[in-house]
Coordinates of C-alpha atoms and ligand atoms in Angstrom, one line a residue:
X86 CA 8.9 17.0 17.2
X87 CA 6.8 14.5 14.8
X88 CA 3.3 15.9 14.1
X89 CA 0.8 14.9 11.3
X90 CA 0.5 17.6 8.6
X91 CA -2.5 18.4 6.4
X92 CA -1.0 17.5 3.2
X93 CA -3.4 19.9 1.3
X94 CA -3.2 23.4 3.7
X95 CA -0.1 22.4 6.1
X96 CA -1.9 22.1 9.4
X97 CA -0.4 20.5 12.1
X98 CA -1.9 18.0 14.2
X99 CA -0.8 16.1 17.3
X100 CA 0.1 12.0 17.5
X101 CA -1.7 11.5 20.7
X102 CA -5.1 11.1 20.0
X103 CA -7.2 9.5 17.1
X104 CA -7.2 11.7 13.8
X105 CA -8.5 11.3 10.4
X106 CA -9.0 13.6 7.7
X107 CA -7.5 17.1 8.2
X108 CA -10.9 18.6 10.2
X109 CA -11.0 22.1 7.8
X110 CA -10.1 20.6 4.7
X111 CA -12.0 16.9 5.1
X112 CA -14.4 18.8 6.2
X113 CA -17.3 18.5 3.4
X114 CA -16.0 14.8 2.3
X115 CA -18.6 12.3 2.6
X116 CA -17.9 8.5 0.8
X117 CA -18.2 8.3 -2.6
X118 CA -15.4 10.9 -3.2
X119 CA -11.7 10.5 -3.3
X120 CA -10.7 11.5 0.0
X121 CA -9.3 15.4 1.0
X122 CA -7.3 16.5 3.8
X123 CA -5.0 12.9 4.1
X124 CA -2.8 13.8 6.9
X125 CA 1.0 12.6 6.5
X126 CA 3.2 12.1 9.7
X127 CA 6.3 14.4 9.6
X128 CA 8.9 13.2 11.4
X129 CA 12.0 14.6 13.8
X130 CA 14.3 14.0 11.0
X131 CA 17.2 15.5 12.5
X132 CA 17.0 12.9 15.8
X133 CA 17.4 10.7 12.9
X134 CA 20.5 11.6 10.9
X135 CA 22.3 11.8 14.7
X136 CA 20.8 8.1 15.4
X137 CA 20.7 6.3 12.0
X138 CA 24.2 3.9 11.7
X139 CA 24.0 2.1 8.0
X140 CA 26.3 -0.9 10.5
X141 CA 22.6 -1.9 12.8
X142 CA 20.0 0.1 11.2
X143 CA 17.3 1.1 13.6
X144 CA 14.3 1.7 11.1
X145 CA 11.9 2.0 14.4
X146 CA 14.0 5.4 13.9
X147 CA 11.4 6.3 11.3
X148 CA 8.1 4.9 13.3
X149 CA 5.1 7.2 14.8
X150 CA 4.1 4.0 17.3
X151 CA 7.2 3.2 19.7
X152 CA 8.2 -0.4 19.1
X153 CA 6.7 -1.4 22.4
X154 CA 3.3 -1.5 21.4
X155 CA 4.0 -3.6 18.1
X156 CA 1.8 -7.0 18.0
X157 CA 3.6 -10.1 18.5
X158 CA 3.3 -11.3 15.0
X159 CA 6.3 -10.7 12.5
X160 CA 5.7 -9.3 8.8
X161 CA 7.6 -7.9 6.2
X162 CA 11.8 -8.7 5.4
X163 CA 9.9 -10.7 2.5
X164 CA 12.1 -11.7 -0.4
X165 CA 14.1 -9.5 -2.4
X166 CA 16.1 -10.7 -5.5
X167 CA 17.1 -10.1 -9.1
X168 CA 15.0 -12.2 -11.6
X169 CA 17.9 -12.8 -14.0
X170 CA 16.1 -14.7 -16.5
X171 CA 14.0 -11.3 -17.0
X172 CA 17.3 -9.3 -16.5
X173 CA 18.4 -10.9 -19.2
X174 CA 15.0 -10.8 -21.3
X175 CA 14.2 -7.2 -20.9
X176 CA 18.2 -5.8 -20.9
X177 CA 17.9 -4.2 -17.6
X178 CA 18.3 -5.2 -13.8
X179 CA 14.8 -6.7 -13.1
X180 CA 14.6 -6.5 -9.3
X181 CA 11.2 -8.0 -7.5
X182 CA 10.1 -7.5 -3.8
X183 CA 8.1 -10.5 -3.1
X184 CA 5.6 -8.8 -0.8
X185 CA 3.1 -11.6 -0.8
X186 CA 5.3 -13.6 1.2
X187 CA 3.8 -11.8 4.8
X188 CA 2.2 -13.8 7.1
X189 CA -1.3 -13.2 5.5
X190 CA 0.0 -13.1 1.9
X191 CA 0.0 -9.3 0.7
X192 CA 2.1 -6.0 1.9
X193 CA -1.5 -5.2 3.4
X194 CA 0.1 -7.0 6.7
X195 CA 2.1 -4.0 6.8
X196 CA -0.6 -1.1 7.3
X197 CA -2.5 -3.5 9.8
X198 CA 0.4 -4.1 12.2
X199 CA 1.1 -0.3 12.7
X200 CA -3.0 0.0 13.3
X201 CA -2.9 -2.8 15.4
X202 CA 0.1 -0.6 17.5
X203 CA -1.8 2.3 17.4
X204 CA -4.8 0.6 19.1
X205 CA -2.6 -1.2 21.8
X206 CA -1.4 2.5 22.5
X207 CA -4.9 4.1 22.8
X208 CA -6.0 0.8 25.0
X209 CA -8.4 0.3 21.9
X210 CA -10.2 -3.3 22.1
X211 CA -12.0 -3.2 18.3
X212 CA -10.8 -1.8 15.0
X213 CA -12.9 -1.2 12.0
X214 CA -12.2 -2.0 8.4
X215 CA -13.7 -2.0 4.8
X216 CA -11.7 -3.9 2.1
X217 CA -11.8 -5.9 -1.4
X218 CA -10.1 -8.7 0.7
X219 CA -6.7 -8.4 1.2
X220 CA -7.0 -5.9 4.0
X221 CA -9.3 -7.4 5.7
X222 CA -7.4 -10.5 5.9
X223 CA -4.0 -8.7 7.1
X224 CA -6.4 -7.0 9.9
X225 CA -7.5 -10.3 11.1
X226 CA -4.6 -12.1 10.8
X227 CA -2.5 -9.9 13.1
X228 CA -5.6 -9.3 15.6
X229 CA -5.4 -12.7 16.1
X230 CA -2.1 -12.4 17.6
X231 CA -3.3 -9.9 20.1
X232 CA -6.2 -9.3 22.1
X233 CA -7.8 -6.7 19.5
X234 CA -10.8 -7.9 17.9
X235 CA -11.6 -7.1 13.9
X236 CA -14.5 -5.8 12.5
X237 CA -14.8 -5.8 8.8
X238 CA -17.0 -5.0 5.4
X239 CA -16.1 -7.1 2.7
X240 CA -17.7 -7.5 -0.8
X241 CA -19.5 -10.8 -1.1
X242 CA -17.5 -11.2 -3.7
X243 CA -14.4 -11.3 -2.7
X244 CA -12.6 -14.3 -3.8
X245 CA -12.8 -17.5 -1.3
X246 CA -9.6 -17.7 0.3
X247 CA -9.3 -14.1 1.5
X248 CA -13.4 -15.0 3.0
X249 CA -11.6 -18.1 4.3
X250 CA -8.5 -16.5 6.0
X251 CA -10.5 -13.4 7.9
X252 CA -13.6 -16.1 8.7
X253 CA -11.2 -18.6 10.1
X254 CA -9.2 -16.3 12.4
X255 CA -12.3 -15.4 14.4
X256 CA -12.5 -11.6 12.9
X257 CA -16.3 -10.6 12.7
X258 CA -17.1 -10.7 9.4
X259 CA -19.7 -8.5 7.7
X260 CA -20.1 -9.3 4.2
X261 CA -21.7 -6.6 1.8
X262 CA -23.6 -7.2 -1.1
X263 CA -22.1 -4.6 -3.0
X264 CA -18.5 -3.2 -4.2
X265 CA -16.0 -2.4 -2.0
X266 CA -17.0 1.5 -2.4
X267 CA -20.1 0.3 -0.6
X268 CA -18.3 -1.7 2.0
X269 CA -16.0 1.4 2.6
X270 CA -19.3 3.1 3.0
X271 CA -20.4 0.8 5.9
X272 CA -17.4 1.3 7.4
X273 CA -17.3 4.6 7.9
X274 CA -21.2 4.7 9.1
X275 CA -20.1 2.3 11.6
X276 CA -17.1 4.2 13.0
X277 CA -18.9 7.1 13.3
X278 CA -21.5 5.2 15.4
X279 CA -20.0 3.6 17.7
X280 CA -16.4 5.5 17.6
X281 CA -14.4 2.5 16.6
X282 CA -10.8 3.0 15.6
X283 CA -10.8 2.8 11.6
X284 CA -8.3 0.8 9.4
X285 CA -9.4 2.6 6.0
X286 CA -6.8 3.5 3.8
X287 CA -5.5 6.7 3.6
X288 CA -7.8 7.5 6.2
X289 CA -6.0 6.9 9.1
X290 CA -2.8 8.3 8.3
X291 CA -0.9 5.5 10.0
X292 CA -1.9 3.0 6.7
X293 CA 0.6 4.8 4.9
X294 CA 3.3 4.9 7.8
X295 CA 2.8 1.0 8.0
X296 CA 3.0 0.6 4.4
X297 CA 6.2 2.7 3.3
X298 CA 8.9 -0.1 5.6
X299 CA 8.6 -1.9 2.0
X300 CA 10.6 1.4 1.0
X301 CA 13.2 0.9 3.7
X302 CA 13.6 -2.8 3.2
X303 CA 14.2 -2.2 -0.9
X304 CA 16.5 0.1 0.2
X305 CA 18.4 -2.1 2.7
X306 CA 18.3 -5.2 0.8
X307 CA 19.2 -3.4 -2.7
X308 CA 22.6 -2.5 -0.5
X309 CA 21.2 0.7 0.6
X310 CA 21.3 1.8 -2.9
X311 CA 17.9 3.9 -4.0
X312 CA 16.8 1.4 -7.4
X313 CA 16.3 3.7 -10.7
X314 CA 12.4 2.6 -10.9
X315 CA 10.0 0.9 -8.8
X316 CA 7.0 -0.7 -10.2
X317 CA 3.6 -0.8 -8.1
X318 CA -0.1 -2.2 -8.9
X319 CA -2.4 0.6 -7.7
X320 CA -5.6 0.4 -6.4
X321 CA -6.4 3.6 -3.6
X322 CA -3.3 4.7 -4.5
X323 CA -2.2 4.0 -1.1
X324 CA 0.9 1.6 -1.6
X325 CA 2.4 3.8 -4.2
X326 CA 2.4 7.2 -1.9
X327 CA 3.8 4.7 1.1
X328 CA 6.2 3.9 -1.2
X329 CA 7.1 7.5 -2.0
X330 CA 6.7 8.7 1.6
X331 CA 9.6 6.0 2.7
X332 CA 11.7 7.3 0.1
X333 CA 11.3 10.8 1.2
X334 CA 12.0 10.1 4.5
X335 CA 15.2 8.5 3.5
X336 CA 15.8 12.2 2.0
X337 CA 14.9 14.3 4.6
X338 CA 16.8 12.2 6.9
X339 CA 19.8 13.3 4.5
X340 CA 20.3 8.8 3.5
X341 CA 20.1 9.4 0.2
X342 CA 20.0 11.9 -2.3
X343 CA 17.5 10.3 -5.1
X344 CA 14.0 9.2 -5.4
X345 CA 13.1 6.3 -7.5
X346 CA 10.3 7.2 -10.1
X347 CA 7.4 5.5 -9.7
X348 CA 5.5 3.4 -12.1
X349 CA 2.0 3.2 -11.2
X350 CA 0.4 0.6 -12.6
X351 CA -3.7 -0.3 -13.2
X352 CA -5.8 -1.8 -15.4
X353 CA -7.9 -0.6 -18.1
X354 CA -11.3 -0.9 -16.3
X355 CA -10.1 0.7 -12.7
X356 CA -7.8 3.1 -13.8
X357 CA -9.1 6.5 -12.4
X358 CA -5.6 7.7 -10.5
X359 CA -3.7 7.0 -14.0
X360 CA -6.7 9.1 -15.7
X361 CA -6.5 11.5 -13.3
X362 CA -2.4 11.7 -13.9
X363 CA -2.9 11.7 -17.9
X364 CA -5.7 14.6 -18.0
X365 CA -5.7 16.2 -15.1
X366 CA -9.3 15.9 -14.4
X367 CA -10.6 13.6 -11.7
X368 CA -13.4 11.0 -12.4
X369 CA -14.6 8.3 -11.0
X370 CA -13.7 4.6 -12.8
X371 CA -17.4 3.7 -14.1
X372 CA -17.6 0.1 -13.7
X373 CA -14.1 -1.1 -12.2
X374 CA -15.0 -5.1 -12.3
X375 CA -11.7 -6.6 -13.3
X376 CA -9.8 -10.0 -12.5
X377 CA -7.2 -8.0 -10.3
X378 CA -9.7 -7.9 -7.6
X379 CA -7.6 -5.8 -5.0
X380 CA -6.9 -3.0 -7.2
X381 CA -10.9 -3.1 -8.3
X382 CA -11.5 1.1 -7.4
X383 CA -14.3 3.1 -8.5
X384 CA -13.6 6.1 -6.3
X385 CA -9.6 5.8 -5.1
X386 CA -9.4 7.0 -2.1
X387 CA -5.4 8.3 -2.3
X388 CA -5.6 9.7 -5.6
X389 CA -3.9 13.2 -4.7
X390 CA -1.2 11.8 -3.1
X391 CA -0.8 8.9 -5.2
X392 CA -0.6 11.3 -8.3
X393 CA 1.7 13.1 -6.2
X394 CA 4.3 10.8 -5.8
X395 CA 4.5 10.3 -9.6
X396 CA 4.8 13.9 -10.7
X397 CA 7.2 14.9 -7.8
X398 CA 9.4 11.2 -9.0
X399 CA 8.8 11.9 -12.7
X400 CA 7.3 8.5 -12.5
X401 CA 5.0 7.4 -14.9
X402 CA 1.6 5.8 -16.0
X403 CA 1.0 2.4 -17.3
X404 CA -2.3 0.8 -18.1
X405 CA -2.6 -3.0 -18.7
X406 CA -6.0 -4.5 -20.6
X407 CA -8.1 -6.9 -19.0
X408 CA -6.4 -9.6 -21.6
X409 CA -3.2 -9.5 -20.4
X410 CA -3.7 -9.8 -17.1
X411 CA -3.8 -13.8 -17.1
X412 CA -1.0 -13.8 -19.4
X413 CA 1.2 -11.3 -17.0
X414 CA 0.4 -13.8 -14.3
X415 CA 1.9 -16.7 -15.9
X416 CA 4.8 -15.4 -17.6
X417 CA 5.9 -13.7 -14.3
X418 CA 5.6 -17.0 -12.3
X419 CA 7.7 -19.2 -15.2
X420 CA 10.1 -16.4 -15.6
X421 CA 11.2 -15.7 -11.5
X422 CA 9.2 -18.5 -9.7
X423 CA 6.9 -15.9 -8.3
X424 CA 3.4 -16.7 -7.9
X425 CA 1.4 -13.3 -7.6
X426 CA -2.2 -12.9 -7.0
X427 CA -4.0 -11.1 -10.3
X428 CA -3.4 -7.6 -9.1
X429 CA -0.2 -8.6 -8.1
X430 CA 1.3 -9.6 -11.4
X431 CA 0.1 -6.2 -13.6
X432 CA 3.6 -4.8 -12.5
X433 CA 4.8 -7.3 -14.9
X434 CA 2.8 -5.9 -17.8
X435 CA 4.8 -2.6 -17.1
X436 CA 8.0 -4.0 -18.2
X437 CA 7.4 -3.8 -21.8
X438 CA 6.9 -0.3 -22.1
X439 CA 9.5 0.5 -19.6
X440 CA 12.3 -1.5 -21.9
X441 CA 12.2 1.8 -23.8
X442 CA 13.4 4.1 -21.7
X443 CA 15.4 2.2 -19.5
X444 CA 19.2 2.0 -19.8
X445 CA 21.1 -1.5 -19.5
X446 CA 22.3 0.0 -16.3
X447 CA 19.2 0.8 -14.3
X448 CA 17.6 -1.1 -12.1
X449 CA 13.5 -1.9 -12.0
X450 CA 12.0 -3.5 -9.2
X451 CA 8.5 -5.2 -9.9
X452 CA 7.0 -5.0 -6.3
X453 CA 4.7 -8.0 -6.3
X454 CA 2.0 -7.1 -3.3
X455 CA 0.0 -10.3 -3.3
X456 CA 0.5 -14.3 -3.4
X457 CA -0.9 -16.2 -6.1
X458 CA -2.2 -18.6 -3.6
X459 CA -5.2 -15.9 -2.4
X460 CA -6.9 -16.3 -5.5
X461 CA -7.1 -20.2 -7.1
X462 CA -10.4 -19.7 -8.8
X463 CA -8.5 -17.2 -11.2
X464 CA -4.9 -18.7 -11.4
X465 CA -6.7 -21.8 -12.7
X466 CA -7.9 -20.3 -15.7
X467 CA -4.5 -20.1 -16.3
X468 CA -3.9 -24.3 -16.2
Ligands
LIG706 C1 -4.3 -3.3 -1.9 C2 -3.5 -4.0 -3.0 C3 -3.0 -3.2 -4.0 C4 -3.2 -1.7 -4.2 O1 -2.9 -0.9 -3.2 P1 -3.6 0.5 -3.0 O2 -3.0 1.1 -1.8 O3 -5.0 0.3 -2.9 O4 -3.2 1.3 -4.3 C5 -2.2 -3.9 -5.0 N1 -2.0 -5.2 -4.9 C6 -2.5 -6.0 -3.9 C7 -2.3 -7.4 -3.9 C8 -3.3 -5.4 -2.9 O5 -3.8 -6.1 -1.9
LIG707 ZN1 -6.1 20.8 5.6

């Protein structure tokens, strides 16, 4: 009864084995173009509405990987609380989701654990993955609790505590020296070499499985109320159709009526999913270099989806300059005590412009993907 389907021609695929890109659709993609054919796991919704009891939720209710294959390792129920002194500064409920509070400091944890799963399932020893940090260092932080071994492209570059955490936790570390497009690249060669399970995101369909519990833990914690707007950095575009994808689960599981709209948020330098959303023609960010390393994209690799899940939550656009980045960081740390990594803290540049539409009775919830901790070098421009 749960199948992945194409989510450009519909096709349906079974769980059991290893599957990327829809095989008719993905067909011509090669790296260096936003990715086609990302499959989406449909589930048996109607084994959850008998199931589901709002007294002991069972979210494993909404899982593609049975529980018994999770790694021993626990992330996510990370914080979740009203930031009153910005309640009170921007005249709505300021909500944030302290994501950088999982075991290796961004929501990326999430996505690894269910690939982790997936490769205890299929007996898989290895698993493959390109990053600008953050993923990498989720991939080898839960590996380390099991007996699956990480391989991973990195950008040189990559600031020195996300080296540090994937170095130190015995994953093998192969660092490019290039962007993360061409670590992306690498990864891919590699997989197809040697067959190794791949981690990339939005290319193994389970990435955004892992990723959208953040959905059902807002939902939970917010007392299984569906918040009026939800704020996300974006990078791939991954986090924001996880996001979308938990809340549409909720829906087809007949929870909740509602979908939040969803703010997508990216600076002024890596911004080609907001482009894409504004014009409605794709291009490639030209040089993407900015301080928010983890959302640093060139050529997103969810942008379909991603754009997507704003249209279908009549979400909307924002994009922050390079200048108030910095400042964002800062402001949002001495205004809720939460320390977010660059990328992180651009979802607090999106509560100026949303002060003007929201009402004094809506709710916002700044979801804050990375700790301010992964990235000192930057931060201390700051002091
Ligand atoms: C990966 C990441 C993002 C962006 O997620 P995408 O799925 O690439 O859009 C935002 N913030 C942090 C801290 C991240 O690590
Ligand atoms: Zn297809």
């Amino acid at each position: 009864m749960t199948y992945y389907e194409c989510t450009q021609c519909g096709k349906k695929f079974p769980l059991d084995k290893t599957i990327y890109l829809c095989p008719v659709c993905g067909k011509d993609w090669k790296p260096g173009k936003p990715l086609v054919g990302v499959l989406e796991a449909v589930l048996d919704y109607e084994h959850i509405v008998r199931n589901f009891k709002f007294e002991t939720p069972e979210w494993n209710l909404f899982s593609v990987v049975d529980s018994k294959f999770y790694p021993p390792i626990q992330i996510g129920n990370t914080p979740f609380f009203e930031a009153t002194k910005l309640s009170q500064q921007y005249g709505c409920k300021v909500l944030i989701k302290f994501d950088g509070c999982n075991p290796s400091g961004s929501l990326k944890d999430r996505a690894s654990y269910l690939m982790v799963a997936e490769a205890n399932r299929l007996g898989e020893k290895e698993i493959v993955c390109a990053s600008t940090g953050n993923a990498a260092s989720a991939l080898a932080t839960i590996c380390a609790s099991t007996d699956v071994k990480a391989i991973i492209f990195v950008p040189k570059s990559a600031p020195q505590a996300k080296l540090v955490q994937m170095k130190l936790s015995g994953a093998d570390v192969r660092e490019v020296d290039g962007t993360y497009d061409d670590a992306f690249k690498a990864s891919i060669e590699y997989t197809e070499k040697y067959g190794t399970l791949n981690r990339n995101t939005a290319y193994h369909p389970l990435t955004i499985e892992g990723k959208k519990t953040v959905a059902f833990e807002i939902y939970e914690q917010n007392g299984f109320n569906v918040p009026d707007y939800i704020v996300v950095p974006v990078g791939d575009g991954v986090i924001i159709s996880a996001v979308y994808k938990g809340f549409k689960d909720l829906k087809s599981a007949g929870l909740i009526k509602t979908l939040p709209k969803l703010v997508s948020v990216q600076t002024e330098t890596s911004n080609a999913i907001n482009s894409y959303i504004e014009t409605g023609v794709y291009h490639d960010a030209e040089d993407p270099k900015t301080i928010a390393d983890s959302i640093s994209v060139k050529t997103p690799s969810n942008v379909f989806m991603a754009a997507r899940a704003i249209e279908e939550t009549n979400g909307l656009t924002v994009t922050v300059k390079e200048s108030e980045i910095l400042p964002a960081q800062k402001s949002l740390f001495q205004m809720s005590g939460v320390f977010a990594e660059p990328a992180a803290a651009v979802a607090y540049c999106a509560l100026r412009p949303l002060q003007k539409i929201v009402k004094p009775s809506e709710s916002v919830v700044l979801l804050v993907t990375g700790h301010g901790l992964k990235d000192i070098e930057s931060a201390r421009k700051n002091v």
